[in-house]
Structures are given as C-alpha cells and as structure tokens.
PDB file of C-alpha atoms in Angstrom:
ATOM      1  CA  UNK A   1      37.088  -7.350 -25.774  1.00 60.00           C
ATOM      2  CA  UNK A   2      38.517  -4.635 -27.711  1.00 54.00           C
ATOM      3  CA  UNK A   3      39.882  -4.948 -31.668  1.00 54.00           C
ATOM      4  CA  UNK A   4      43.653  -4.930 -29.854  1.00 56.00           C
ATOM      5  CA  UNK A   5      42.922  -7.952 -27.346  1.00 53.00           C
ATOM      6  CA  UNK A   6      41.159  -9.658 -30.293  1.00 51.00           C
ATOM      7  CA  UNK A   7      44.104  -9.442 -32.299  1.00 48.00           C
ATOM      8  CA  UNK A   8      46.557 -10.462 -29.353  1.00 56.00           C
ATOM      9  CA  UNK A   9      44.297 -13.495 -28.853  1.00 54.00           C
ATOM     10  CA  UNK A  10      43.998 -14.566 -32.370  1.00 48.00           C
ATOM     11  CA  UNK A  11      47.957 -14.347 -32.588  1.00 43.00           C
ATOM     12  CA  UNK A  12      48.313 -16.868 -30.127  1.00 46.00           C
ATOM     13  CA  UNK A  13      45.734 -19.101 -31.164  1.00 46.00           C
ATOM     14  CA  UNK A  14      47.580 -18.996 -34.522  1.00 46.00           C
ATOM     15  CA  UNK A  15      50.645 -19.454 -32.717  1.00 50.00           C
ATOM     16  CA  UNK A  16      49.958 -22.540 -30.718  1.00 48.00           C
ATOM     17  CA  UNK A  17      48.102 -23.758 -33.730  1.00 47.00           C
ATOM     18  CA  UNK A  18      51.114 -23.693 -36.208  1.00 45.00           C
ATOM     19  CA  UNK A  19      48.490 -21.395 -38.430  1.00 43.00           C
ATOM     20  CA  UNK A  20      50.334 -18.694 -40.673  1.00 46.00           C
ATOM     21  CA  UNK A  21      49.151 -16.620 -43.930  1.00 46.00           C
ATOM     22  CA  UNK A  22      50.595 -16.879 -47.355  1.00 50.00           C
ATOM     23  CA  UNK A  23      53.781 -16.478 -48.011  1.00 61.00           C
ATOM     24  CA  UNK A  24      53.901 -12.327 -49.176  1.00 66.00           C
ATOM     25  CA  UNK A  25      56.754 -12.863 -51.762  1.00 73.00           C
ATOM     26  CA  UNK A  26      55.596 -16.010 -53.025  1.00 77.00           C
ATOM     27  CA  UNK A  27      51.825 -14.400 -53.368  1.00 83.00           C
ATOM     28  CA  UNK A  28      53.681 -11.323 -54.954  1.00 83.00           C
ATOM     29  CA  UNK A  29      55.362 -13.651 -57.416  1.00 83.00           C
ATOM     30  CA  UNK A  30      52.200 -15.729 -58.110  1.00 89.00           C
ATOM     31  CA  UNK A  31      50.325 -11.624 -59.038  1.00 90.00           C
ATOM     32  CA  UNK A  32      52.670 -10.288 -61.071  1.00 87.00           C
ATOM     33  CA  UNK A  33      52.631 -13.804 -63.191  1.00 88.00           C
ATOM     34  CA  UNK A  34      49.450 -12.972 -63.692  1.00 93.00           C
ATOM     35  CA  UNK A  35      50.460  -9.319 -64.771  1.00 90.00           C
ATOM     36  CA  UNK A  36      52.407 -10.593 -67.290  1.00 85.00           C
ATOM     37  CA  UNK A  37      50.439 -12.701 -68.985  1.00 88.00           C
ATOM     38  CA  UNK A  38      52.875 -15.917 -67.566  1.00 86.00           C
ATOM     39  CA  UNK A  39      50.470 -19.239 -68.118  1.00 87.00           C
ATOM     40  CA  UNK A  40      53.591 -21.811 -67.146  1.00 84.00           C
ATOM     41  CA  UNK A  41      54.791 -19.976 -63.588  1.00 84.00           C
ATOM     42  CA  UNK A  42      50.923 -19.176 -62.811  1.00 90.00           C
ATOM     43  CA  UNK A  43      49.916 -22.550 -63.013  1.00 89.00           C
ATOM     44  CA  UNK A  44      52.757 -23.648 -61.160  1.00 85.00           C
ATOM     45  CA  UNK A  45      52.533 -21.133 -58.607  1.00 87.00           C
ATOM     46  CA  UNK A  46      48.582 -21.768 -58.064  1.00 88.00           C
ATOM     47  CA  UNK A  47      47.894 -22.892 -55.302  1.00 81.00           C
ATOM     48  CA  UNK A  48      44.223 -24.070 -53.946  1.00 76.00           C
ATOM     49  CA  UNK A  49      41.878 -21.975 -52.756  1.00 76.00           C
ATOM     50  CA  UNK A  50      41.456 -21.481 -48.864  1.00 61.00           C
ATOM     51  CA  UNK A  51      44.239 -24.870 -48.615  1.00 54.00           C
ATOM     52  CA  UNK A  52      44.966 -25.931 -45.207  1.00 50.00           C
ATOM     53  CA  UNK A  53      46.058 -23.092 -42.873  1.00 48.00           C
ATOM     54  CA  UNK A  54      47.915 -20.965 -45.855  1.00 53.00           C
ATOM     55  CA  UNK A  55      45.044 -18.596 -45.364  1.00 59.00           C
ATOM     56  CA  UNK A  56      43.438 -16.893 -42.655  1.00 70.00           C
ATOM     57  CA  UNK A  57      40.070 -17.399 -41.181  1.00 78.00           C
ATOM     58  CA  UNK A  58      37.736 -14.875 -42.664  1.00 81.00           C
ATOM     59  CA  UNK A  59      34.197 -17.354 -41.488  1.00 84.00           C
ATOM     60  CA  UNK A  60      33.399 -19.479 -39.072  1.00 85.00           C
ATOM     61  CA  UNK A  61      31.453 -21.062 -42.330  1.00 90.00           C
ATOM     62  CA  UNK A  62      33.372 -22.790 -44.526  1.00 89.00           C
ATOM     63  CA  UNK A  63      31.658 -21.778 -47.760  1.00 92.00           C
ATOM     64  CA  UNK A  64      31.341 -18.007 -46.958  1.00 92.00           C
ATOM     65  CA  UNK A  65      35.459 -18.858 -45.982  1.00 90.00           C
ATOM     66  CA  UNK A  66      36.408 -19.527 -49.678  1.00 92.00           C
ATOM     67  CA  UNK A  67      33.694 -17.395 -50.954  1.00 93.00           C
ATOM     68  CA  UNK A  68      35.426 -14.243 -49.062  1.00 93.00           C
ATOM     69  CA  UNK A  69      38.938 -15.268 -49.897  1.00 91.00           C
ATOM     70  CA  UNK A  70      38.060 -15.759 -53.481  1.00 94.00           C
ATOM     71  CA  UNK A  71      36.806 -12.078 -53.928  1.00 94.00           C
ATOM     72  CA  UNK A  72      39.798 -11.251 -52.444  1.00 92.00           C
ATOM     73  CA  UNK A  73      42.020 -12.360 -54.945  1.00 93.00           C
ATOM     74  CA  UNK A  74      39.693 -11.360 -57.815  1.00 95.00           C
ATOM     75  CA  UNK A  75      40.186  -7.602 -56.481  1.00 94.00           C
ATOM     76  CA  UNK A  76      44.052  -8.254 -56.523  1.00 93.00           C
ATOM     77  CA  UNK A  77      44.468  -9.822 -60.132  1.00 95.00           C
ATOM     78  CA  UNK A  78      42.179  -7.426 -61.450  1.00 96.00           C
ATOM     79  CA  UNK A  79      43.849  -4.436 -59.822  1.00 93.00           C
ATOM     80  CA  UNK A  80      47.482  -6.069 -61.251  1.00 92.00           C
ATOM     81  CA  UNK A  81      46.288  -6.693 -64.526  1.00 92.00           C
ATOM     82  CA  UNK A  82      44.778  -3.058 -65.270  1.00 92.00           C
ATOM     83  CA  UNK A  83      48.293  -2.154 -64.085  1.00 87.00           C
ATOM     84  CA  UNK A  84      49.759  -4.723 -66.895  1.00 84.00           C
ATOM     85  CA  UNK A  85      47.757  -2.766 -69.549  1.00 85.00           C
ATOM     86  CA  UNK A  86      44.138  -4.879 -69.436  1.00 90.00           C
ATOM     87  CA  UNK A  87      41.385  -2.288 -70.335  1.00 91.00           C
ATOM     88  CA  UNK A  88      39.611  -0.869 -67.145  1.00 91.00           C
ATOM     89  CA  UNK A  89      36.227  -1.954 -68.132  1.00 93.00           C
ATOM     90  CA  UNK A  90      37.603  -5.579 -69.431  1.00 93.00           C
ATOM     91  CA  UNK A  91      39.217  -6.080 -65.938  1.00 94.00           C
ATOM     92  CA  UNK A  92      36.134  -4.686 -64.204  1.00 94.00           C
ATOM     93  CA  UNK A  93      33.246  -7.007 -65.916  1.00 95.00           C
ATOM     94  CA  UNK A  94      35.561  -9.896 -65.934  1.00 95.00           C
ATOM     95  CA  UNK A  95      35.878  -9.219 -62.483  1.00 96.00           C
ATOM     96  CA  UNK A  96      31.894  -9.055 -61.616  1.00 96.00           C
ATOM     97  CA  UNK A  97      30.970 -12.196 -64.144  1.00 96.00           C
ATOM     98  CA  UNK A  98      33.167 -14.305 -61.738  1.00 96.00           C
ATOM     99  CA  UNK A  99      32.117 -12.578 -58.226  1.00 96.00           C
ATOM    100  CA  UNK A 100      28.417 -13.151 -59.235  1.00 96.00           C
ATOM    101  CA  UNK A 101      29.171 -17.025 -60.176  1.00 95.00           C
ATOM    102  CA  UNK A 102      30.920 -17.195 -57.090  1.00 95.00           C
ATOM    103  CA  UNK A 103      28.063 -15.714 -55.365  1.00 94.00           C
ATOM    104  CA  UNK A 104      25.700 -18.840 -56.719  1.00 94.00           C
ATOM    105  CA  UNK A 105      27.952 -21.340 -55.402  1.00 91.00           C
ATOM    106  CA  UNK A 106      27.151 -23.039 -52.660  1.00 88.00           C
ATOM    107  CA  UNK A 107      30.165 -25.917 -51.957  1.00 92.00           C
ATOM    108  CA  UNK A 108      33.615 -25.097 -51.288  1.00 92.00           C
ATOM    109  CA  UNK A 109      34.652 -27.356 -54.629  1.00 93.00           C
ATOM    110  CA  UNK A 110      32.941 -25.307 -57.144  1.00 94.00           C
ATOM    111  CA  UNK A 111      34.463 -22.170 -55.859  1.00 95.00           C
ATOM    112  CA  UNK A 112      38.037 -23.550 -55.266  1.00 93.00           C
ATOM    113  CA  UNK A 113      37.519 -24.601 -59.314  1.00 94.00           C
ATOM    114  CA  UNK A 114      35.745 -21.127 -60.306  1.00 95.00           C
ATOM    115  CA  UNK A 115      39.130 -19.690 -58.755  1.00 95.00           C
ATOM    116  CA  UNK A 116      41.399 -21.453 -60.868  1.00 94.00           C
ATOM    117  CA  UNK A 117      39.059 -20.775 -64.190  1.00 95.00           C
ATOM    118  CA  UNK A 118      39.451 -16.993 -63.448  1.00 96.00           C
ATOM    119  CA  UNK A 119      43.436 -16.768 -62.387  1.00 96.00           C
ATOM    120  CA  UNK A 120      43.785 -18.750 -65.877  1.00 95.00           C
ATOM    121  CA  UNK A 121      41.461 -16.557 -67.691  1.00 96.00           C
ATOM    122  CA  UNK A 122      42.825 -13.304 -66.510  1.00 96.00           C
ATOM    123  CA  UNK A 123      46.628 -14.410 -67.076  1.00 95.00           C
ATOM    124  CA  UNK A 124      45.184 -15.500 -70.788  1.00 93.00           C
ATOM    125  CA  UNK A 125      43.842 -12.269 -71.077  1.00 93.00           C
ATOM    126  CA  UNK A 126      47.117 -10.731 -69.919  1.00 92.00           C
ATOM    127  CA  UNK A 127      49.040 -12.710 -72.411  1.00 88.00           C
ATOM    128  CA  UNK A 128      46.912 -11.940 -75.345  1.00 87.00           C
ATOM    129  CA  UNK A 129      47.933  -8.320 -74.432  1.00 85.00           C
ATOM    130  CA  UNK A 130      51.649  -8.957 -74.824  1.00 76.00           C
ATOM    131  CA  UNK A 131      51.958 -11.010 -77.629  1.00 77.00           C
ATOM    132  CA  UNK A 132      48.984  -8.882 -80.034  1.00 76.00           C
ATOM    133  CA  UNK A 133      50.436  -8.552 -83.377  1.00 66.00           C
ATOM    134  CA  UNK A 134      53.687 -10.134 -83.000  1.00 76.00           C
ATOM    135  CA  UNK A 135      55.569 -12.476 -84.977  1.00 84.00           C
ATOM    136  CA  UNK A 136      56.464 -16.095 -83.736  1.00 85.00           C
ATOM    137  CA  UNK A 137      59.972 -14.948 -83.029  1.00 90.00           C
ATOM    138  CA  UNK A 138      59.099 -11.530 -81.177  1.00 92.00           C
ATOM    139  CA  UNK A 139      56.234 -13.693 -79.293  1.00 89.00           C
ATOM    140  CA  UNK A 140      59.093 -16.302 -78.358  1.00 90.00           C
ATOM    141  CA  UNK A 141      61.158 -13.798 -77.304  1.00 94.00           C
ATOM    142  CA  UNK A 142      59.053 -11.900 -75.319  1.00 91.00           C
ATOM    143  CA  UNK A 143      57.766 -14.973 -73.511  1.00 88.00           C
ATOM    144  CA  UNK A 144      61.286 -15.802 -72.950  1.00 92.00           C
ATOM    145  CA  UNK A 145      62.485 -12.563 -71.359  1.00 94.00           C
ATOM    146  CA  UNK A 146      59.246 -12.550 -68.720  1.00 90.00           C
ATOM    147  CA  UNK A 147      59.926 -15.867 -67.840  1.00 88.00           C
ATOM    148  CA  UNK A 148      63.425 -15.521 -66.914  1.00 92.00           C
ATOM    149  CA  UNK A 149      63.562 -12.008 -65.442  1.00 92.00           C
ATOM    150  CA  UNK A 150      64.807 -13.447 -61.912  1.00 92.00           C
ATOM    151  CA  UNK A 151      67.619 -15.335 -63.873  1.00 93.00           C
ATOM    152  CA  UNK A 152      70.066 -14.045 -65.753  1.00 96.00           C
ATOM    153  CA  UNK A 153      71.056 -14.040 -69.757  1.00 96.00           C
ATOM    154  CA  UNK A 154      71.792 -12.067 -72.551  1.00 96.00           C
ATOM    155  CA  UNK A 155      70.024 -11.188 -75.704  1.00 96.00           C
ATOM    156  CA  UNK A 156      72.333 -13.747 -77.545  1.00 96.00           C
ATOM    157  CA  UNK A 157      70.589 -16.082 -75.209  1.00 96.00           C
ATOM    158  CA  UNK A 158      67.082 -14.785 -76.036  1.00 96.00           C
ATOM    159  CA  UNK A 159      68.208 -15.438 -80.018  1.00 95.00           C
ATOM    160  CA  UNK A 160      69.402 -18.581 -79.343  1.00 95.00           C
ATOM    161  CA  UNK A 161      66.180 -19.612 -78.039  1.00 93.00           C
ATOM    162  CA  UNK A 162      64.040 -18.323 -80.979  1.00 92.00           C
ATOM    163  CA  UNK A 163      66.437 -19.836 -82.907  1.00 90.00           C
ATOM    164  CA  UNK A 164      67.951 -16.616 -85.270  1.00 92.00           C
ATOM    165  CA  UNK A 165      71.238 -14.420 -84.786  1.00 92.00           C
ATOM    166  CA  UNK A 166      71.307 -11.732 -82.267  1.00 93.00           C
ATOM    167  CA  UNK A 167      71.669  -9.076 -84.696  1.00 93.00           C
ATOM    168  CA  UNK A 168      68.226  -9.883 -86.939  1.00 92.00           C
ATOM    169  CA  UNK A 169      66.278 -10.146 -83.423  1.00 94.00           C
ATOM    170  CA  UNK A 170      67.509  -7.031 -82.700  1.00 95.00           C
ATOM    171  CA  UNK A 171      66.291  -5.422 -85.792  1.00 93.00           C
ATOM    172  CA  UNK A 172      62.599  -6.973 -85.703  1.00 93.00           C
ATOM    173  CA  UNK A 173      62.395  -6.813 -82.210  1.00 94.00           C
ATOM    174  CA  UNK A 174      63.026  -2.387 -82.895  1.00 93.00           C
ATOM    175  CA  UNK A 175      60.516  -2.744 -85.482  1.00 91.00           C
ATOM    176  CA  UNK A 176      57.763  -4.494 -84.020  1.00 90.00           C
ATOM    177  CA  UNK A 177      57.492  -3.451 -80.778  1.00 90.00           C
ATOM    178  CA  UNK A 178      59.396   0.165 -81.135  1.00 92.00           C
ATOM    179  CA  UNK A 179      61.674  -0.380 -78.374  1.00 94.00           C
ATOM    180  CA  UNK A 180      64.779  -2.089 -77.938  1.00 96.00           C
ATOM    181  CA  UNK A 181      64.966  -5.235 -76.435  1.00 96.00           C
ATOM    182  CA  UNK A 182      67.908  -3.710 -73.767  1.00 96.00           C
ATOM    183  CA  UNK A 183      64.987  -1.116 -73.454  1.00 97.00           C
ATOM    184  CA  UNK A 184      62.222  -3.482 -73.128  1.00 96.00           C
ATOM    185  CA  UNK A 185      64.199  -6.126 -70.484  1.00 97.00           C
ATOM    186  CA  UNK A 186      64.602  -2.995 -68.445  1.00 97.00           C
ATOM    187  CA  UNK A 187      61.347  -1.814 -68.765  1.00 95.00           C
ATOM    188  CA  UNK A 188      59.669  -5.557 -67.705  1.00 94.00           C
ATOM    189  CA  UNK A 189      62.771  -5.415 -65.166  1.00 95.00           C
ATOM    190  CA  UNK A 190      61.146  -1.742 -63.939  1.00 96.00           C
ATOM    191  CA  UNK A 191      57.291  -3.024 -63.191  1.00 92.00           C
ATOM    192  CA  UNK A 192      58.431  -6.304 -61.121  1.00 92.00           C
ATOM    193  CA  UNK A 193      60.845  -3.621 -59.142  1.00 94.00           C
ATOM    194  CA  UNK A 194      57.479  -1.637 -58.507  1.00 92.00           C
ATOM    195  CA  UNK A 195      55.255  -4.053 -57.495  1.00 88.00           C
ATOM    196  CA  UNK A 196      58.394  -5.364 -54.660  1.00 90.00           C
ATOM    197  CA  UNK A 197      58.690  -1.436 -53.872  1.00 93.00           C
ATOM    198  CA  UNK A 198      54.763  -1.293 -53.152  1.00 88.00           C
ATOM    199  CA  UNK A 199      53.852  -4.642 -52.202  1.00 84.00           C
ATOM    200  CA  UNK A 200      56.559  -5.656 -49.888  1.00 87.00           C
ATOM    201  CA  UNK A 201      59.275  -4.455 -47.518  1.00 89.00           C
ATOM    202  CA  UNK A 202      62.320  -5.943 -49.591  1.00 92.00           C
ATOM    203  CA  UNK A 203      65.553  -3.738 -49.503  1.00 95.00           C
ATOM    204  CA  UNK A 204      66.632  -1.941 -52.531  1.00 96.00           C
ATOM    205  CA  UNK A 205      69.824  -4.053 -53.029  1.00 96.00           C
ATOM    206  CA  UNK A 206      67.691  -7.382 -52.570  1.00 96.00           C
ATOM    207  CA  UNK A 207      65.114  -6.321 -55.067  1.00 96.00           C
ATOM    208  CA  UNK A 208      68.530  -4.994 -57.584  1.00 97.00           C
ATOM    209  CA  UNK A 209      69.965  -8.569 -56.746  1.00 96.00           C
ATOM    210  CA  UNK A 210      66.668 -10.569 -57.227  1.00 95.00           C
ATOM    211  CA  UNK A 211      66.121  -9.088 -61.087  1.00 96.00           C
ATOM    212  CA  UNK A 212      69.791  -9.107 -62.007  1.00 96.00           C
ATOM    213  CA  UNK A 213      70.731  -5.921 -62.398  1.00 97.00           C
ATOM    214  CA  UNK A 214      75.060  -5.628 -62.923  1.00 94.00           C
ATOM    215  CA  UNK A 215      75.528  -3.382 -59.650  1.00 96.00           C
ATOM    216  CA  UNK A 216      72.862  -1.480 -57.449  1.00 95.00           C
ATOM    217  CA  UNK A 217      73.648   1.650 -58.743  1.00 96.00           C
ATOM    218  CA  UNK A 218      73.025   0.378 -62.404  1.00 97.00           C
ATOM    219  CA  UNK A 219      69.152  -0.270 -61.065  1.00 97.00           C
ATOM    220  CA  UNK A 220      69.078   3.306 -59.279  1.00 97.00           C
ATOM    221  CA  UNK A 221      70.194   4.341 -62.769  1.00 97.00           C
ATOM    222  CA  UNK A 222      67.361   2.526 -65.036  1.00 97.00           C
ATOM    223  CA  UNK A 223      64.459   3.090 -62.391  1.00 97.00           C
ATOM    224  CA  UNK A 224      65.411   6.689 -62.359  1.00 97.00           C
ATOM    225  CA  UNK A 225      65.438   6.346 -66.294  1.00 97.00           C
ATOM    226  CA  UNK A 226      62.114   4.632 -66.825  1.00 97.00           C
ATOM    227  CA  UNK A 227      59.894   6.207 -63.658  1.00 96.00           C
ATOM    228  CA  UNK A 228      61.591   9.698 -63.529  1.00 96.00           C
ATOM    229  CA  UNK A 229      62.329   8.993 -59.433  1.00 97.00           C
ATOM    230  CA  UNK A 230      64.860   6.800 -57.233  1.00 97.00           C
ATOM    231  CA  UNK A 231      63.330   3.145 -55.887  1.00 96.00           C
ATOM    232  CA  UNK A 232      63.767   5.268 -52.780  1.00 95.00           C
ATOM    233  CA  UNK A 233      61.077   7.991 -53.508  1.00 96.00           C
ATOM    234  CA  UNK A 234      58.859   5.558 -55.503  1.00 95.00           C
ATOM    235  CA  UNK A 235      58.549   3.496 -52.428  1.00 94.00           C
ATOM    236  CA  UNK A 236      57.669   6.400 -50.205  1.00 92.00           C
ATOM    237  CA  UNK A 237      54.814   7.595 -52.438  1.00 90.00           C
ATOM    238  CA  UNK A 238      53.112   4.716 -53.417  1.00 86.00           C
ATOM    239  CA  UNK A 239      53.774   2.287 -50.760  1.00 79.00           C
ATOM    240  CA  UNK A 240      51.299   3.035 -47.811  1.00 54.00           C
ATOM    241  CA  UNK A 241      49.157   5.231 -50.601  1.00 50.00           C
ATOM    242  CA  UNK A 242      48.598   1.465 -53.130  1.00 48.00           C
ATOM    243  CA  UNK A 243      45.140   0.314 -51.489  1.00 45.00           C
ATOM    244  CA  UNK A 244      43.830   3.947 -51.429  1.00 44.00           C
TER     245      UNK A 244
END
C-alpha cells in the first residue's frame, strides 16, 4: 500500500470513528499564550496530553503515543517563545532538560504531568521576559493589554484598571518601556497577526476583525508600519517557508 492509499484509509477510519485533530486556531491561541508570557489563558487553554481522540495516532504504544506528541509540542513552544524574545540557548536547554525527562518516563501519567510542568515553565519564563524591570503599574498594564488583545478597549480602560489617570500611564508607560502604549498595543496586535498569517489560513479581514483593528485598511496600515510589508506579502514569504 502506497503513502496515498495509507492516507485515504486512515481518513476513513478517522471518519467512521468520529476521530479528528486539535482544533488549529484553538492550538494557535493556546502557543501564542505561551509567547506572551499569559499564565491565566494558558492554563485555561491546557488541555491534557494525548486526551481522547483530540490528537492523532503517532504509536500503536500508548507510552511512545504521549511520549511523541509531547516532543512535539516542546519543539512548538520553544520555537514560539524564541520568537517572543526567550534567549536561543535558554529555549534550547530548557527544551532538552524536559525531552530527556520525558525520555525516562515510562507511564503515560508522568508524561501527561511533565507536559503541563514545561508549558507552565516556559510561559513563566516568557512572562519574566515581559514584565523585567517594570513597575507594578507598567506590569499591570502590560498584563492587561495581552490579555485582552481579542477584545476591545482603550488606554483609559488600561488606566482604569491599574488604577491611575490616563495621562500619568501614558507618561511612565513612554519612559519605561520607550514606546508608546498606542505603539506597543499595535506592536503585541502585529505578532498575534503573524503567527495567524503563518500558522493558519484565516483571511486578512478575519484576522483585522479578530484583534480589533477600527477598519481593515487601518491593519494594512500598522502591519505595513511595524513589518515594512502588507499581511498579503508577509503571508506569502513566511507561510509555506515557517517549518524550514
């Protein structure tokens, strides 16, 4: 039987079977939580290792299942997190400590728990990144913007949540991170577009819609800004190029 029968077969057998992969969008959402540092939608976005029939069949062998699937995802978070800004050789040894542990594991259990001690330690990692040398207020707000970048507000809603005016935010926000926050919620607003521009086959409006940008061509405007290129030619140079 050739690899084109196999696969033929196997999509019927999933078929019949009510089998199906992940979500993509929802795993997308789940990475790029991770990215940025997001402990609160990670950990509600988690979901066990190898559950049910949300993953595909990678062993006949249980053990060498979850074992597979969990190097896997440690090759994804670390590749999204040396995107976010984590060191190369950080993401890298991290990366190995946890393959080798997984490696010595010889139950399902241990490695479904090993998985959840690395996404957590990786996103912790991640956060420590974003909120180095920042005040309480600048950390609040920060952790405020990534966590609502699918929702809209304003920045009188980001001072109203770390509880001082708009204007003094403003000024400490400029100071300590040497952007401004209209700058920095783009910027944030920029690397989810990328990752949906890469990772998945979303069109442009959708993704524009989805991080709540004021019209389409306001997004066209601020991508261009930020990357240089449209959301049009980003897509076409990194998107079948990413795993290369």
């Amino acid at each position: 039987m050739n690899a084109k029968q196999e696969l033929q077969e196997a999509l019927f057998f999933q078929s019949e079977n009510k089998i199906s992969h992940a979500n993509y969008n929802r795993e997308l959402e789940f990475y790029s939580a991770v990215k940025r540092g997001d402990i609160t939608s990670v950990k509600k976005l988690l979901s066990p290792l190898a559950d049910g029939n949300s993953f595909g069949v990678l062993s006949d062998k249980p053990v060498n299942n979850v074992r597979y699937h969990f190097i896997i995802a440690v090759a994804l978070i670390t590749r999204f997190c040396m995107e976010g800004g984590l060191p190369a050789e950080t993401a890298y040894t991290l990366s190995d400590i946890y393959i080798r542990k997984a490696d010595k594991s010889n139950n399902t259990d241990s490695i479904r728990q090993l998985h959840r001690e690395m996404v957590l330690e990786f996103t912790e990692s991640m956060r420590e990144i974003v909120i180095r040398d920042k005040s309480t207020a600048i950390t609040r707000a920060i952790d405020y913007i990534h966590k609502n970048i699918f929702t809209p507000f304003t920045q009188s809603d980001v001072a109203s949540h770390c509880k001082i005016s708009t204007a003094y935010l403003s000024h400490i926000f400029k100071k300590e991170t040497g952007s401004s926050m209209t700058d920095y919620i783009h910027k944030v607003k920029i690397e989810e577009a990328k990752g949906m521009l890469k990772f998945s086959k979303k069109e442009y409006t959708e993704i524009s819609e989805e991080l709540c940008f004021s019209t389409h061509s306001h997004f066209i405007s601020i991508f261009k800004k930020i990357t240089g290129i449209t959301p049009k030619s980003y897509r076409e140079k990194y998107s079948n190029s990413n795993w290369k």
